[in-house]
Structures are given as structure tokens and as C-alpha cells.
Amino acid sequence: MADAAPTAARGVTRRVFFALWPDAATAAGLHARARALHTECGGRAMRRDTLHLTLAFLGNVPQDDITRLEHVAAEVRGAPFVLELDQLGAWHRNRILWTSASAAPQALVTLADALALRLREAGFVLEDRAFAPHITLVRNARAAPMAQTCPVLRWPVASFVLVASEPTPAGARYRVLRRWPLR
Ligand code: 2AM
């Protein structure tokens, strides 16, 4: 962040990220997919209201910087697109099972790149690793799914959101703070 003062000295922080948030029908389809993977591979299926695709993860940000984040997002232009989710996969290092699109739409990559560029220009720190668009469906999985492909789930994307992750005894709760249209 541009201000070098230690986070603790700047008061309250929030754990935030930019994401695509599914409409009700897409969330239902994703949740069915999560339950099926959970049956096959164990672990913990993500709750329906937590399913999302992360565009840019910021981590803990001072509360005062949330408005700046919103200004950055408001300047990002993007086009709507359809995500054709036809892939399943596992990451062994963190035991996550995910679904993804074998062909990521250019509009998705352009959106994530534009957001990352603007955020960095504004002084926010993002991880350096390449954007790997995925939706986490199961955590702490015991095994990887047998199939790597699945019937296409079509997710029409027409907006992106800023989300706060809030800890609760039942796990992280995600709160959508603000939404911007893609047109
Ligand atoms: P994941 O689903 O692969 O765990 C909220 O934590 C969201 O931000 C999750 O979708 C998570 O991805 C993503 N994310 C990206 N980088 C992260 C990081 N360094 N720590 C925690 N979550 C991260």
C-alpha cells in the first residue's frame, strides 16, 4: 500500500477479494457438482452461498482503503461473457477440488488482467502467481476425481464483485460489498 504505516497502526482491516459471483441457477449447478465430488472424494463441500471465482485476492486491507478499492474497480471496463465449466481438477498441495473452463473466455482474462494492473498502479499488493481461474468446490479432499471432464455448466457472467471474507465459528462467511456491471 502506498502508506507505509504498519497495518496495526491503521486500525481495522478486512480480508477482501474481487470475484465473479454466480446467479442462483449457476450456484445450484455448482453446488450439485460440489456434492457429487464430495460423495466421490470426501472432504468438505463448499456451501452454496460461498461458491465464486476469484479474480484478484488482496488479503487484509485497512478499512480505509476499501473506498479506494471501489474507485479502482469502477474504472475497470469489461465485456459480459459465458463461462462454460467443463473441467474438474484437484490441487494436491492444498487438497482442493475445483471446476473450471477448458477454454477460458478472452473477456475473463482481459478483466482479471485489467483489474490486477489497476490495483497495482494504485499501490495494492497482489501475489505474483499467474491467474488460474477456478471455482473451489471441495476442501480437504481425500482423493482426486476420476473424471477430468464433466457436462458443461454454462455460467453467464455480467458483473464482478468486491467481497469481504468474515470469520465465523462455522467457517468463512463471504459478504458481497459491491457489484460492477460488465457491458
Ligand atoms: P481458493 O478457492 O483456491 O482457496 C477467498 O479466500 C478466495 O480467494 C478463495 O477463492 C481463494 O482461492 C482465493 N485466494 C487466492 N489467493 C489466496 C490466498 N493467498 N489466500 C487465501 N485465499 C486466496
XYZ file of C-alpha atoms in Angstrom, residues 13-118:
106
model
C -8.554 -4.424 8.406
C -10.826 -6.536 6.210
C -9.912 -9.625 4.231
C -11.141 -8.859 0.722
C -11.010 -10.106 -2.852
C -12.579 -9.417 -6.243
C -14.626 -12.243 -7.695
C -17.321 -13.433 -10.056
C -20.404 -14.373 -8.056
C -22.840 -16.904 -9.586
C -26.548 -16.269 -10.155
C -28.924 -18.621 -8.295
C -29.210 -21.178 -11.120
C -25.444 -21.347 -11.640
C -24.846 -21.586 -7.901
C -27.312 -24.502 -7.740
C -25.484 -26.258 -10.585
C -22.118 -25.674 -8.946
C -23.406 -26.895 -5.616
C -24.713 -30.113 -7.192
C -21.270 -30.591 -8.700
C -19.647 -29.961 -5.297
C -21.903 -32.545 -3.616
C -21.138 -35.153 -6.271
C -17.386 -34.590 -5.846
C -17.753 -34.764 -2.081
C -19.523 -38.130 -2.404
C -16.733 -39.427 -4.608
C -13.673 -37.871 -2.965
C -14.611 -36.986 0.631
C -13.571 -33.683 2.170
C -15.885 -30.747 2.761
C -18.217 -29.467 0.059
C -18.357 -25.676 -0.153
C -21.692 -24.202 0.895
C -23.838 -22.906 -1.953
C -23.604 -19.317 -0.730
C -19.795 -19.373 -0.771
C -19.218 -20.508 -4.368
C -17.309 -17.995 -6.514
C -14.427 -17.457 -8.906
C -11.656 -15.235 -7.531
C -10.342 -12.539 -9.895
C -7.854 -10.876 -7.549
C -7.066 -11.730 -3.935
C -5.948 -8.797 -1.772
C -5.926 -10.294 1.714
C -6.113 -7.972 4.716
C -6.684 -4.368 3.691
C -7.215 -1.426 6.045
C -10.896 -0.483 6.217
C -9.940 2.989 4.963
C -8.666 1.503 1.716
C -11.990 -0.134 0.774
C -13.227 3.085 -0.826
C -10.021 3.315 -2.869
C -10.544 -0.271 -3.999
C -14.066 0.635 -5.115
C -12.751 3.565 -7.126
C -10.217 1.345 -8.854
C -12.900 -1.213 -9.725
C -15.231 1.464 -11.074
C -12.606 2.357 -13.684
C -12.220 -1.194 -14.961
C -14.172 -1.872 -18.152
C -15.103 -5.381 -19.226
C -17.472 -7.228 -21.541
C -20.014 -9.862 -20.473
C -19.193 -13.476 -21.329
C -20.314 -17.044 -20.761
C -18.106 -19.386 -18.783
C -18.502 -22.973 -19.985
C -17.476 -25.042 -16.993
C -16.494 -28.447 -18.362
C -13.409 -29.392 -16.327
C -12.736 -30.934 -12.933
C -9.417 -30.989 -11.180
C -7.520 -31.351 -7.917
C -4.638 -29.475 -6.363
C -2.736 -31.839 -4.137
C -0.780 -29.161 -2.254
C -3.963 -27.727 -0.668
C -6.372 -30.670 -1.258
C -8.826 -28.527 -3.187
C -11.176 -29.893 -5.855
C -12.286 -27.355 -8.419
C -14.189 -26.880 -11.638
C -13.036 -24.714 -14.500
C -13.423 -23.962 -18.209
C -11.123 -25.756 -20.652
C -11.345 -22.628 -22.813
C -11.194 -19.507 -20.645
C -13.007 -16.680 -22.480
C -10.695 -13.868 -23.535
C -13.049 -11.422 -21.798
C -12.369 -13.157 -18.466
C -8.597 -12.991 -18.862
C -8.819 -9.365 -20.007
C -10.967 -8.472 -16.989
C -8.624 -10.134 -14.475
C -5.554 -8.560 -16.130
C -7.113 -5.082 -16.193
C -8.129 -5.350 -12.555
C -4.671 -6.532 -11.450
C -2.964 -3.780 -13.432
C -5.164 -1.032 -11.991
